Amino acid sequence: MPNIGAPGYILLIILALLLFGPNKLPELGRAVGRTFREFKNGARDILSEDERTERKDNKDSVVKASQTTSSEVQPQPEDKRLS
């Protein structure tokens, strides 16, 4: 895919001015900015929710592991072949 370059950007700006007019462009820019901000916040919320769930699962497994008593743990027999 070829690079647009400076002349291409200038042409795009002129085209946008002709299509939307100078009064409408700031409104469009704000709308695009709000859309990106909402998307970013939504993605951040989803990721933080996943991290909270993962931390909770890890914490629950640690608590369950610490609740096992020594009577539940069976000692392993020694290997007498090595003696």
Rosetta silent file (secondary structure, phi, psi, omega in degrees, C-alpha in Angstrom):
SEQUENCE: MPNIGAPGYILLIILALLLFGPNKLPELGRAVGRTFREFKNGARDILSEDERTERKDNKDSVVKASQTTSSEVQPQPEDKRLS
SCORE:     score description
SCORE:     0.000 S_00000001
   1 L     0.000  125.001 -177.110    0.000    0.000    0.000 S_00000001
   2 L   -73.421  153.272  176.814    1.588    3.307   -1.044 S_00000001
   3 L   -73.906  147.222 -179.271    2.095    6.148    1.403 S_00000001
   4 L   -75.392  -50.533  179.352   -0.271    9.098    1.101 S_00000001
   5 H    82.458  175.245 -176.710    2.283   11.826    1.761 S_00000001
   6 H   -64.195  -45.552  179.930    1.797   15.552    2.322 S_00000001
   7 H   -61.779  -34.794  178.523    0.031   16.330   -0.984 S_00000001
   8 H   -66.237  -41.435  177.412   -2.462   13.544   -0.327 S_00000001
   9 H   -64.297  -42.146  178.401   -3.277   14.887    3.139 S_00000001
  10 H   -60.988  -42.578  178.558   -3.748   18.401    1.771 S_00000001
  11 H   -63.335  -40.138  177.712   -6.112   17.040   -0.871 S_00000001
  12 H   -64.821  -39.289  178.984   -8.095   15.147    1.774 S_00000001
  13 H   -65.887  -43.705  178.111   -8.426   18.278    3.924 S_00000001
  14 H   -63.105  -42.012  178.563   -9.637   20.343    0.971 S_00000001
  15 H   -62.908  -42.050  178.520  -12.113   17.610    0.037 S_00000001
  16 H   -64.809  -40.531  177.679  -13.435   17.451    3.610 S_00000001
  17 H   -62.865  -39.681  179.514  -13.857   21.238    3.686 S_00000001
  18 H   -68.950  -39.248 -178.170  -15.788   21.146    0.431 S_00000001
  19 H   -73.670  -45.220 -171.445  -18.052   18.285    1.544 S_00000001
  20 H  -104.369  -22.802 -177.502  -18.827   19.342    5.109 S_00000001
  21 L    85.703  156.896 -176.430  -17.988   23.045    5.243 S_00000001
  22 L   -68.837  -23.015 -179.370  -15.800   24.832    7.755 S_00000001
  23 L   -80.356  -29.090 -176.058  -18.586   25.060   10.378 S_00000001
  24 H   -85.746  -24.594 -176.645  -19.377   21.342   10.432 S_00000001
  25 H   -61.269  -43.459  177.281  -15.809   20.006   10.674 S_00000001
  26 H   -61.488  -36.840  177.464  -15.251   20.910   14.374 S_00000001
  27 H   -64.535  -41.936  177.855  -18.526   19.167   15.256 S_00000001
  28 H   -64.583  -40.243  178.300  -17.451   16.066   13.345 S_00000001
  29 H   -62.872  -42.698  177.475  -14.060   16.125   15.074 S_00000001
  30 H   -63.799  -41.746 -179.911  -15.701   16.312   18.505 S_00000001
  31 H   -63.382  -42.092  178.142  -18.054   13.458   17.632 S_00000001
  32 H   -65.016  -41.384  178.432  -15.159   11.283   16.476 S_00000001
  33 H   -62.608  -42.747  177.737  -13.204   12.150   19.635 S_00000001
  34 H   -63.668  -40.926 -179.617  -16.161   11.224   21.867 S_00000001
  35 H   -62.299  -46.251  178.450  -16.618    7.959   19.994 S_00000001
  36 H   -63.369  -40.500 -179.529  -12.957    6.999   20.445 S_00000001
  37 H   -63.717  -44.395  179.001  -13.063    7.998   24.131 S_00000001
  38 H   -64.470  -40.210  177.522  -16.175    5.878   24.781 S_00000001
  39 H   -62.673  -44.238 -179.676  -14.636    2.917   22.965 S_00000001
  40 H   -62.956  -44.648  178.799  -11.414    3.269   24.954 S_00000001
  41 H   -64.545  -40.186  177.839  -13.302    3.471   28.267 S_00000001
  42 H   -63.844  -43.001  178.389  -15.435    0.456   27.363 S_00000001
  43 H   -65.018  -39.826  178.739  -12.396   -1.593   26.432 S_00000001
  44 H   -64.137  -40.938  178.580  -10.655   -0.543   29.655 S_00000001
  45 H   -63.154  -42.394 -179.887  -13.728   -1.573   31.697 S_00000001
  46 H   -64.232  -44.062 -179.660  -13.860   -4.985   30.028 S_00000001
  47 H   -65.838  -41.271  179.906  -10.144   -5.589   30.609 S_00000001
  48 H   -68.489  -33.630  176.617  -10.300   -4.497   34.250 S_00000001
  49 H   -65.004  -41.603  177.621  -13.341   -6.731   34.808 S_00000001
  50 H   -63.754  -41.121  179.482  -11.414   -9.695   33.388 S_00000001
  51 H   -65.681  -40.023  178.526   -8.428   -8.901   35.618 S_00000001
  52 H   -63.508  -42.281  178.953  -10.669   -8.647   38.705 S_00000001
  53 H   -63.517  -42.265 -179.742  -12.257  -12.003   37.891 S_00000001
  54 H   -64.767  -42.844  179.266   -8.831  -13.582   37.345 S_00000001
  55 H   -64.293  -40.063 -179.875   -7.497  -12.180   40.638 S_00000001
  56 H   -64.547  -42.507  178.137  -10.576  -13.416   42.476 S_00000001
  57 H   -62.260  -43.049  178.667  -10.165  -16.914   41.009 S_00000001
  58 H   -63.822  -41.904  179.936   -6.473  -16.952   42.000 S_00000001
  59 H   -64.872  -41.314  178.726   -7.309  -15.735   45.504 S_00000001
  60 H   -62.878  -40.202 -179.767  -10.018  -18.401   45.912 S_00000001
  61 H   -68.543  -34.518  177.713   -7.612  -21.161   44.866 S_00000001
  62 H   -68.547  -41.123  179.475   -4.979  -19.918   47.343 S_00000001
  63 H   -64.166  -43.270  179.281   -7.555  -19.839   50.144 S_00000001
  64 H   -63.906  -39.077  179.953   -8.714  -23.375   49.321 S_00000001
  65 H   -67.428  -36.226 -179.477   -5.129  -24.606   49.237 S_00000001
  66 H   -75.966  -18.010 -179.882   -4.378  -23.031   52.609 S_00000001
  67 H   -82.881  -11.091  177.762   -7.493  -24.623   54.130 S_00000001
  68 L   -69.442  134.465 -178.274   -6.255  -28.158   53.539 S_00000001
  69 L   -93.046  167.652 -178.523   -5.154  -29.683   56.807 S_00000001
  70 L   -68.626  -23.459  178.723   -2.166  -31.864   57.387 S_00000001
  71 L   -72.078  -24.197  179.011   -4.446  -34.866   57.925 S_00000001
  72 L   -79.259  -21.577 -178.659   -5.683  -34.528   54.352 S_00000001
  73 L   -88.019  120.677 -178.674   -2.139  -34.629   53.009 S_00000001
  74 L   -88.484  129.726  176.987   -0.923  -38.212   52.705 S_00000001
  75 L   -69.441  143.351  179.964    2.790  -38.790   53.311 S_00000001
  76 L   -85.379  135.744  178.217    4.587  -40.379   50.391 S_00000001
  77 L   -66.899  145.385  179.259    6.324  -43.703   51.096 S_00000001
  78 L   -74.389  147.387  178.601   10.072  -43.606   50.899 S_00000001
  79 L   -85.449  109.832 -175.185   11.730  -45.356   48.015 S_00000001
  80 H   -85.652   -5.051 -179.990   13.763  -48.136   49.657 S_00000001
  81 H   -71.197  -26.365 -178.185   15.424  -49.201   46.422 S_00000001
  82 H   -80.571  -14.653 -176.472   17.909  -46.354   46.672 S_00000001
  83 L   -77.371    0.000    0.000   19.156  -47.325   50.168 S_00000001
